[in-house]
Every structure is written in C-alpha cells, then in structure tokens.
Amino acid sequence: MTDNTVFLFAGYSVLWLLSFGYLLYLGRAVRELRREVKALRSLTEQGRLSGGPEG
Amino acid sequence: MGSIRRFEWLDLLGLVTGLTLLAGLYFALVYAPTERLQGPVQRLFYFHVPSAWVAYLAFFVVFVASVLYLWRRSAFWDRLGRASAEVGVVFTTLTIVTGSIWARPIWGTWWTWDARLTTTLILWFIYLAYLAVRSYVPDRNRAARFAAILGIVGFVDVPIIHMSVVWWRTLHPEPVVVRAGGPALEPPMLVALLVGLVAMTLLYVYLLIHRVMVEETRDDLQLIRQGLAE
C-alpha cells in the first residue's frame, strides 16, 4: 500500500475551501442585496411623503 | 414575521447540513476501511462520487426548470434554473478537482483525455456557457429563453457521462454502486458513500435556496428601481 495521505489532505482541503467559499459569497450577496432593497424602499417612502414623483 | 420564520427554517437546514457533513467526514476518514491497493487517497471517493451525483441532480433540476420556463414563462422557473446551474457548476468543479487529485498518485497524472473525464469537462463548459448567456445577452427574456434551450440540450451530456465507462475503454473505474448485480463495495464503504451522498445533497439544497434568494432579491431590486424611475 502506498502512503498518499498528502493527496487525501489536499483533496479534502480543496473540497471544503470551495464549498464554504461559495457559501460565504452567497451569504454576503444576500446581505448586500437586502441592504440595497431596504435603502431603495425608504427612498420610495420618502418620495411619497414629500409628494415626489408618486405623490 | 414570515421572513423570521424562513430564517429559522433555513438555519435549521444549515445546522442539519453541517452535522451531516461532519458525519460524512467521520465515515469517510475513520469508519471506512483503508483500501488495500490505493491507500488513503481512495477516501476521496466518498465525496468525489456524491459531488458528481449532485451535479447530475443540479443539471436535472435545470432541465426540468428550463422545460417549465419555456412552457409557462414564469420567472420562478427561470430563477430556479439559473440558481441550480450555478450550484451545479460548483459541484462539477469539485468533482473534477477531487478526481484530478486522486488521479495523480493512482494514474501518475493529473489529467488524461479519458472518455469520462472529457465528457465531464464538456458538461462543465456547457453550463459555464449557460451562465455566460445569462450575463452577456442584454434582453432578459431572450437570455432566459436561450439559456433554457441550452439547459435542455446540455442535459443530454449527463447520460453520456454515466455510460462513457461502458461505451468506451477508459481508465476511469466502472460504476461500483449503480450496476447489474448490485453494489460492488464492502458494506462499511457503501455506508460511508451513502452518508456522503446525503450530506452533499443537503449541501446542494442549502446552497440552492440561498442562490434562489439572491435571484429573488435582485428581481425585487429591479422592480423598486423601475418604481423609482416612473
């Protein structure tokens, strides 16, 4: 039997780095988009209250 | 209130997914016996094969969502197809990379133009093209239509990949689970593989939900921007 543990370690490292890297990227994208939605919604509300384009 | 409930449900799914992945690691690295000929690197098999299966599942979801989008023209199916294609590309990348790392000590090379490897690489390119169409075609509806057609045609490669080790003489091992005569694995190895499969399927579902949420929020933003512009 050959000792190829280093390849096993490399394989699992890549597996978890890629999976969790993608998950972090998605989590950040959701948070940023939600922040933008909230900001735009409050802008719309302000426009309504001050009799803007929709008022 | 609805969004709080959704978050609780998603958190629970994330927790279950995390625990199942840890269990999968235990079964792959500790529980399963070391393969006599290949040595420790064979343990990559318990996540390499599930990654490939989950990639097939992801592209099957793209296929179904594409058919339903062309039929119903509903934004939901378009979003689901787009999300599943991206997650499928991630799992195909995992399959190719872990396979390549396994191949180096076993075959003596990182890559060979073997039928299974080549058809898998083609699959990867097909769905990269699917995602590129979404990004580069400016008209949203046209992009969705083109991508849906690609999502249907591209899925043809999946059964070809599965059968490639039977149709052509390849270096890649033949199927050891889905085969005539039942699985050709020792029971502890089969258990480790099944735990890995459950873990990776849960990870796919968890990632897919997040990706669909990104698409939904982008669509919300678009509507709000339109409202502001009018």
mmCIF file of C-alpha atoms in Angstrom:
data_model
loop_
_atom_site.group_PDB
_atom_site.id
_atom_site.type_symbol
_atom_site.label_atom_id
_atom_site.label_comp_id
_atom_site.label_asym_id
_atom_site.label_seq_id
_atom_site.Cartn_x
_atom_site.Cartn_y
_atom_site.Cartn_z
ATOM 1 C CA MET A 1 0.000 0.000 0.000
ATOM 2 C CA THR A 2 1.331 3.464 -0.855
ATOM 3 C CA ASP A 3 1.305 6.424 1.514
ATOM 4 C CA ASN A 4 -0.502 9.126 -0.415
ATOM 5 C CA THR A 5 -2.043 10.888 2.598
ATOM 6 C CA VAL A 6 -0.861 14.274 1.320
ATOM 7 C CA PHE A 7 -3.191 13.915 -1.706
ATOM 8 C CA LEU A 8 -6.067 12.964 0.586
ATOM 9 C CA PHE A 9 -5.425 16.087 2.656
ATOM 10 C CA ALA A 10 -5.164 18.243 -0.491
ATOM 11 C CA GLY A 11 -8.432 16.811 -1.882
ATOM 12 C CA TYR A 12 -10.478 17.450 1.242
ATOM 13 C CA SER A 13 -8.932 20.928 1.684
ATOM 14 C CA VAL A 14 -9.989 21.950 -1.825
ATOM 15 C CA LEU A 15 -13.438 20.414 -1.282
ATOM 16 C CA TRP A 16 -14.152 22.436 1.866
ATOM 17 C CA LEU A 17 -12.475 25.640 0.704
ATOM 18 C CA LEU A 18 -14.553 25.695 -2.490
ATOM 19 C CA SER A 19 -17.839 24.737 -0.780
ATOM 20 C CA PHE A 20 -17.575 27.165 2.108
ATOM 21 C CA GLY A 21 -16.066 29.894 -0.072
ATOM 22 C CA TYR A 22 -19.147 29.687 -2.303
ATOM 23 C CA LEU A 23 -21.469 29.658 0.718
ATOM 24 C CA LEU A 24 -19.780 32.768 2.152
ATOM 25 C CA TYR A 25 -20.032 34.501 -1.230
ATOM 26 C CA LEU A 26 -23.781 33.738 -1.368
ATOM 27 C CA GLY A 27 -24.369 34.863 2.211
ATOM 28 C CA ARG A 28 -22.625 38.161 1.524
ATOM 29 C CA ALA A 29 -24.549 38.679 -1.717
ATOM 30 C CA VAL A 30 -27.902 38.130 0.096
ATOM 31 C CA ARG A 31 -26.973 40.603 2.863
ATOM 32 C CA GLU A 32 -25.776 43.302 0.423
ATOM 33 C CA LEU A 33 -28.841 42.974 -1.801
ATOM 34 C CA ARG A 34 -31.192 43.145 1.195
ATOM 35 C CA ARG A 35 -29.451 46.300 2.398
ATOM 36 C CA GLU A 36 -29.905 47.831 -1.050
ATOM 37 C CA VAL A 37 -33.602 46.858 -1.151
ATOM 38 C CA LYS A 38 -34.127 48.462 2.277
ATOM 39 C CA ALA A 39 -32.360 51.677 1.234
ATOM 40 C CA LEU A 40 -34.345 51.910 -2.008
ATOM 41 C CA ARG A 41 -37.628 51.203 -0.212
ATOM 42 C CA SER A 42 -37.006 54.004 2.256
ATOM 43 C CA LEU A 43 -36.160 56.315 -0.688
ATOM 44 C CA THR A 44 -39.513 55.410 -2.278
ATOM 45 C CA GLU A 45 -41.297 56.100 1.018
ATOM 46 C CA GLN A 46 -39.556 59.488 1.362
ATOM 47 C CA GLY A 47 -40.562 60.339 -2.203
ATOM 48 C CA ARG A 48 -44.192 59.541 -1.345
ATOM 49 C CA LEU A 49 -44.181 61.573 1.881
ATOM 50 C CA SER A 50 -42.593 64.646 0.270
ATOM 51 C CA GLY A 51 -45.059 64.494 -2.639
ATOM 52 C CA GLY A 52 -42.400 63.396 -5.108
ATOM 53 C CA PRO A 53 -42.988 61.750 -8.445
ATOM 54 C CA GLU A 54 -45.549 59.378 -6.976
ATOM 55 C CA GLY A 55 -47.333 61.964 -4.815
ATOM 56 C CA MET B 1 -42.822 37.507 10.763
ATOM 57 C CA GLY B 2 -42.705 35.430 7.561
ATOM 58 C CA SER B 3 -39.058 36.261 6.959
ATOM 59 C CA ILE B 4 -38.162 35.408 10.585
ATOM 60 C CA ARG B 5 -39.821 32.010 10.137
ATOM 61 C CA ARG B 6 -37.966 31.478 6.869
ATOM 62 C CA PHE B 7 -34.675 32.290 8.594
ATOM 63 C CA GLU B 8 -35.349 29.839 11.410
ATOM 64 C CA TRP B 9 -36.156 27.097 8.915
ATOM 65 C CA LEU B 10 -33.034 27.854 6.875
ATOM 66 C CA ASP B 11 -30.861 27.952 9.983
ATOM 67 C CA LEU B 12 -32.149 24.519 10.963
ATOM 68 C CA LEU B 13 -31.399 23.193 7.480
ATOM 69 C CA GLY B 14 -27.898 24.716 7.712
ATOM 70 C CA LEU B 15 -27.324 23.055 11.079
ATOM 71 C CA VAL B 16 -28.526 19.642 9.848
ATOM 72 C CA THR B 17 -26.366 20.029 6.708
ATOM 73 C CA GLY B 18 -23.290 20.926 8.788
ATOM 74 C CA LEU B 19 -23.798 17.975 11.136
ATOM 75 C CA THR B 20 -24.347 15.568 8.241
ATOM 76 C CA LEU B 21 -21.172 16.831 6.541
ATOM 77 C CA LEU B 22 -19.237 16.197 9.777
ATOM 78 C CA ALA B 23 -20.750 12.698 9.977
ATOM 79 C CA GLY B 24 -19.769 12.165 6.329
ATOM 80 C CA LEU B 25 -16.200 13.157 7.154
ATOM 81 C CA TYR B 26 -16.139 10.720 10.085
ATOM 82 C CA PHE B 27 -17.461 7.862 7.935
ATOM 83 C CA ALA B 28 -15.048 8.683 5.083
ATOM 84 C CA LEU B 29 -11.905 9.214 7.135
ATOM 85 C CA VAL B 30 -12.385 6.928 10.171
ATOM 86 C CA TYR B 31 -15.207 4.412 9.736
ATOM 87 C CA ALA B 32 -14.477 3.140 6.211
ATOM 88 C CA PRO B 33 -11.531 0.748 5.943
ATOM 89 C CA THR B 34 -8.414 1.758 4.011
ATOM 90 C CA GLU B 35 -8.463 0.335 0.507
ATOM 91 C CA ARG B 36 -5.602 -2.177 0.140
ATOM 92 C CA LEU B 37 -4.273 -1.199 -3.283
ATOM 93 C CA GLN B 38 -4.932 2.551 -3.463
ATOM 94 C CA GLY B 39 -4.199 3.517 0.139
ATOM 95 C CA PRO B 40 -5.588 6.597 1.982
ATOM 96 C CA VAL B 41 -6.284 8.677 -1.156
ATOM 97 C CA GLN B 42 -9.153 6.302 -2.038
ATOM 98 C CA ARG B 43 -11.100 8.015 0.787
ATOM 99 C CA LEU B 44 -11.667 10.950 -1.599
ATOM 100 C CA PHE B 45 -14.141 8.622 -3.327
ATOM 101 C CA TYR B 46 -16.731 9.192 -0.522
ATOM 102 C CA PHE B 47 -17.127 12.856 -1.517
ATOM 103 C CA HIS B 48 -15.961 12.725 -5.151
ATOM 104 C CA VAL B 49 -18.768 10.382 -6.262
ATOM 105 C CA PRO B 50 -21.517 12.252 -4.304
ATOM 106 C CA SER B 51 -20.270 15.554 -5.838
ATOM 107 C CA ALA B 52 -20.731 14.054 -9.297
ATOM 108 C CA TRP B 53 -24.200 12.685 -8.470
ATOM 109 C CA VAL B 54 -25.295 16.007 -7.008
ATOM 110 C CA ALA B 55 -24.002 17.817 -10.115
ATOM 111 C CA TYR B 56 -26.211 15.491 -12.218
ATOM 112 C CA LEU B 57 -29.146 16.283 -9.905
ATOM 113 C CA ALA B 58 -28.482 20.029 -10.220
ATOM 114 C CA PHE B 59 -28.469 19.827 -14.025
ATOM 115 C CA PHE B 60 -31.608 17.684 -13.972
ATOM 116 C CA VAL B 61 -33.277 20.489 -11.986
ATOM 117 C CA VAL B 62 -32.017 22.952 -14.662
ATOM 118 C CA PHE B 63 -33.516 20.686 -17.344
ATOM 119 C CA VAL B 64 -36.923 20.499 -15.630
ATOM 120 C CA ALA B 65 -36.923 24.239 -14.797
ATOM 121 C CA SER B 66 -35.983 25.053 -18.426
ATOM 122 C CA VAL B 67 -38.840 22.965 -19.840
ATOM 123 C CA LEU B 68 -41.282 24.555 -17.398
ATOM 124 C CA TYR B 69 -39.973 28.061 -18.133
ATOM 125 C CA LEU B 70 -40.444 27.623 -21.895
ATOM 126 C CA TRP B 71 -43.929 26.267 -21.260
ATOM 127 C CA ARG B 72 -45.154 28.664 -18.564
ATOM 128 C CA ARG B 73 -42.805 31.685 -18.948
ATOM 129 C CA SER B 74 -42.795 32.082 -15.184
ATOM 130 C CA ALA B 75 -39.907 33.984 -13.560
ATOM 131 C CA PHE B 76 -39.768 31.367 -10.790
ATOM 132 C CA TRP B 77 -38.627 28.585 -13.154
ATOM 133 C CA ASP B 78 -36.093 30.900 -14.735
ATOM 134 C CA ARG B 79 -34.652 31.787 -11.316
ATOM 135 C CA LEU B 80 -34.583 28.140 -10.219
ATOM 136 C CA GLY B 81 -32.795 27.060 -13.425
ATOM 137 C CA ARG B 82 -30.224 29.843 -13.134
ATOM 138 C CA ALA B 83 -29.576 29.063 -9.458
ATOM 139 C CA SER B 84 -29.284 25.311 -9.970
ATOM 140 C CA ALA B 85 -26.921 25.766 -12.947
ATOM 141 C CA GLU B 86 -24.517 27.840 -10.862
ATOM 142 C CA VAL B 87 -24.583 25.399 -7.924
ATOM 143 C CA GLY B 88 -24.180 22.508 -10.400
ATOM 144 C CA VAL B 89 -21.063 24.157 -11.833
ATOM 145 C CA VAL B 90 -19.638 24.372 -8.289
ATOM 146 C CA PHE B 91 -20.251 20.628 -7.732
ATOM 147 C CA THR B 92 -18.821 19.745 -11.165
ATOM 148 C CA THR B 93 -15.717 21.764 -10.262
ATOM 149 C CA LEU B 94 -15.453 19.784 -7.008
ATOM 150 C CA THR B 95 -15.798 16.521 -8.957
ATOM 151 C CA ILE B 96 -13.104 17.445 -11.485
ATOM 152 C CA VAL B 97 -10.663 18.783 -8.881
ATOM 153 C CA THR B 98 -11.006 15.892 -6.402
ATOM 154 C CA GLY B 99 -10.812 13.395 -9.294
ATOM 155 C CA SER B 100 -7.662 15.035 -10.567
ATOM 156 C CA ILE B 101 -6.042 14.953 -7.095
ATOM 157 C CA TRP B 102 -6.962 11.255 -6.786
ATOM 158 C CA ALA B 103 -5.596 10.511 -10.276
ATOM 159 C CA ARG B 104 -2.118 11.934 -9.596
ATOM 160 C CA PRO B 105 -0.951 9.157 -7.207
ATOM 161 C CA ILE B 106 -3.117 6.403 -8.774
ATOM 162 C CA TRP B 107 -2.682 7.022 -12.527
ATOM 163 C CA GLY B 108 0.536 9.033 -12.276
ATOM 164 C CA THR B 109 -1.057 12.066 -13.985
ATOM 165 C CA TRP B 110 -3.339 14.950 -13.003
ATOM 166 C CA TRP B 111 -5.365 14.698 -16.208
ATOM 167 C CA THR B 112 -5.885 12.396 -19.170
ATOM 168 C CA TRP B 113 -8.251 12.719 -22.133
ATOM 169 C CA ASP B 114 -10.237 9.717 -20.991
ATOM 170 C CA ALA B 115 -13.909 9.469 -22.113
ATOM 171 C CA ARG B 116 -15.354 10.004 -18.588
ATOM 172 C CA LEU B 117 -13.076 12.945 -17.821
ATOM 173 C CA THR B 118 -13.552 14.571 -21.220
ATOM 174 C CA THR B 119 -17.364 14.303 -21.193
ATOM 175 C CA THR B 120 -17.399 15.731 -17.640
ATOM 176 C CA LEU B 121 -15.232 18.649 -18.752
ATOM 177 C CA ILE B 122 -17.652 19.236 -21.650
ATOM 178 C CA LEU B 123 -20.528 19.296 -19.130
ATOM 179 C CA TRP B 124 -18.663 21.935 -17.128
ATOM 180 C CA PHE B 125 -18.195 24.078 -20.264
ATOM 181 C CA ILE B 126 -21.860 23.669 -21.305
ATOM 182 C CA TYR B 127 -23.110 25.096 -18.005
ATOM 183 C CA LEU B 128 -20.446 27.812 -17.953
ATOM 184 C CA ALA B 129 -21.850 28.790 -21.374
ATOM 185 C CA TYR B 130 -25.366 28.680 -19.847
ATOM 186 C CA LEU B 131 -24.263 31.159 -17.160
ATOM 187 C CA ALA B 132 -22.394 33.291 -19.716
ATOM 188 C CA VAL B 133 -25.558 33.576 -21.865
ATOM 189 C CA ARG B 134 -27.364 34.934 -18.796
ATOM 190 C CA SER B 135 -24.669 37.558 -18.302
ATOM 191 C CA TYR B 136 -23.987 38.679 -21.872
ATOM 192 C CA VAL B 137 -27.404 38.746 -23.581
ATOM 193 C CA PRO B 138 -28.803 42.171 -22.606
ATOM 194 C CA ASP B 139 -32.512 41.380 -23.146
ATOM 195 C CA ARG B 140 -33.559 39.474 -20.020
ATOM 196 C CA ASN B 141 -36.335 37.443 -21.674
ATOM 197 C CA ARG B 142 -34.166 36.467 -24.634
ATOM 198 C CA ALA B 143 -31.350 35.458 -22.273
ATOM 199 C CA ALA B 144 -33.793 33.315 -20.283
ATOM 200 C CA ARG B 145 -35.085 31.651 -23.489
ATOM 201 C CA PHE B 146 -31.586 30.936 -24.882
ATOM 202 C CA ALA B 147 -30.412 29.609 -21.516
ATOM 203 C CA ALA B 148 -33.492 27.381 -21.185
ATOM 204 C CA ILE B 149 -32.768 25.824 -24.598
ATOM 205 C CA LEU B 150 -29.134 25.273 -23.565
ATOM 206 C CA GLY B 151 -30.318 23.831 -20.236
ATOM 207 C CA ILE B 152 -32.423 21.245 -22.097
ATOM 208 C CA VAL B 153 -29.870 20.345 -24.803
ATOM 209 C CA GLY B 154 -26.937 20.367 -22.359
ATOM 210 C CA PHE B 155 -28.520 17.745 -20.132
ATOM 211 C CA VAL B 156 -28.016 15.167 -22.912
ATOM 212 C CA ASP B 157 -24.362 15.032 -21.777
ATOM 213 C CA VAL B 158 -25.308 13.609 -18.344
ATOM 214 C CA PRO B 159 -26.377 10.101 -19.503
ATOM 215 C CA ILE B 160 -23.408 10.118 -21.920
ATOM 216 C CA ILE B 161 -21.059 10.727 -18.944
ATOM 217 C CA HIS B 162 -22.721 7.940 -16.971
ATOM 218 C CA MET B 163 -22.431 5.458 -19.859
ATOM 219 C CA SER B 164 -18.976 6.598 -21.027
ATOM 220 C CA VAL B 165 -17.170 3.958 -18.936
ATOM 221 C CA VAL B 166 -19.336 1.261 -20.526
ATOM 222 C CA TRP B 167 -19.330 2.509 -24.140
ATOM 223 C CA TRP B 168 -15.607 3.306 -24.385
ATOM 224 C CA ARG B 169 -12.482 1.712 -22.965
ATOM 225 C CA THR B 170 -11.463 4.148 -20.228
ATOM 226 C CA LEU B 171 -9.026 4.474 -17.355
ATOM 227 C CA HIS B 172 -11.826 5.632 -15.072
ATOM 228 C CA PRO B 173 -13.217 2.892 -12.783
ATOM 229 C CA GLU B 174 -16.562 1.391 -13.830
ATOM 230 C CA PRO B 175 -19.674 2.065 -11.692
ATOM 231 C CA VAL B 176 -19.462 0.268 -8.337
ATOM 232 C CA VAL B 177 -22.898 1.140 -6.972
ATOM 233 C CA VAL B 178 -25.444 1.506 -9.801
ATOM 234 C CA ARG B 179 -24.616 -1.676 -11.745
ATOM 235 C CA ALA B 180 -26.126 -5.015 -12.696
ATOM 236 C CA GLY B 181 -25.635 -7.453 -9.828
ATOM 237 C CA GLY B 182 -25.782 -4.800 -7.089
ATOM 238 C CA PRO B 183 -23.095 -2.655 -5.457
ATOM 239 C CA ALA B 184 -19.524 -3.991 -5.599
ATOM 240 C CA LEU B 185 -18.424 -2.326 -2.360
ATOM 241 C CA GLU B 186 -17.699 -3.616 1.126
ATOM 242 C CA PRO B 187 -20.700 -2.735 3.398
ATOM 243 C CA PRO B 188 -18.748 -0.134 5.503
ATOM 244 C CA MET B 189 -17.576 1.551 2.278
ATOM 245 C CA LEU B 190 -21.148 1.610 0.951
ATOM 246 C CA VAL B 191 -22.402 3.148 4.225
ATOM 247 C CA ALA B 192 -19.684 5.856 4.061
ATOM 248 C CA LEU B 193 -20.634 6.601 0.450
ATOM 249 C CA LEU B 194 -24.340 6.873 1.295
ATOM 250 C CA VAL B 195 -23.668 9.238 4.228
ATOM 251 C CA GLY B 196 -21.511 11.364 1.900
ATOM 252 C CA LEU B 197 -24.329 11.362 -0.658
ATOM 253 C CA VAL B 198 -26.913 12.546 1.896
ATOM 254 C CA ALA B 199 -24.502 15.255 3.144
ATOM 255 C CA MET B 200 -23.738 16.582 -0.347
ATOM 256 C CA THR B 201 -27.433 16.501 -1.348
ATOM 257 C CA LEU B 202 -28.328 18.571 1.735
ATOM 258 C CA LEU B 203 -25.486 20.972 0.905
ATOM 259 C CA TYR B 204 -26.898 21.314 -2.626
ATOM 260 C CA VAL B 205 -30.397 22.094 -1.306
ATOM 261 C CA TYR B 206 -28.995 24.620 1.188
ATOM 262 C CA LEU B 207 -26.872 26.367 -1.468
ATOM 263 C CA LEU B 208 -29.738 26.306 -3.979
ATOM 264 C CA ILE B 209 -32.128 28.028 -1.540
ATOM 265 C CA HIS B 210 -29.541 30.749 -0.895
ATOM 266 C CA ARG B 211 -28.915 31.188 -4.620
ATOM 267 C CA VAL B 212 -32.662 31.447 -5.351
ATOM 268 C CA MET B 213 -32.930 34.064 -2.570
ATOM 269 C CA VAL B 214 -30.199 36.110 -4.284
ATOM 270 C CA GLU B 215 -32.144 35.953 -7.565
ATOM 271 C CA GLU B 216 -35.434 36.889 -5.856
ATOM 272 C CA THR B 217 -33.859 39.874 -4.125
ATOM 273 C CA ARG B 218 -32.275 41.024 -7.428
ATOM 274 C CA ASP B 219 -35.723 40.882 -9.042
ATOM 275 C CA ASP B 220 -37.189 42.883 -6.114
ATOM 276 C CA LEU B 221 -34.470 45.493 -6.619
ATOM 277 C CA GLN B 222 -35.270 45.731 -10.301
ATOM 278 C CA LEU B 223 -38.965 46.359 -9.508
ATOM 279 C CA ILE B 224 -38.142 49.021 -6.910
ATOM 280 C CA ARG B 225 -35.755 50.758 -9.341
ATOM 281 C CA GLN B 226 -38.466 50.744 -12.008
ATOM 282 C CA GLY B 227 -40.896 52.211 -9.456
ATOM 283 C CA LEU B 228 -38.430 54.975 -8.631
ATOM 284 C CA ALA B 229 -37.781 55.777 -12.279
ATOM 285 C CA GLU B 230 -41.513 56.142 -13.116
#
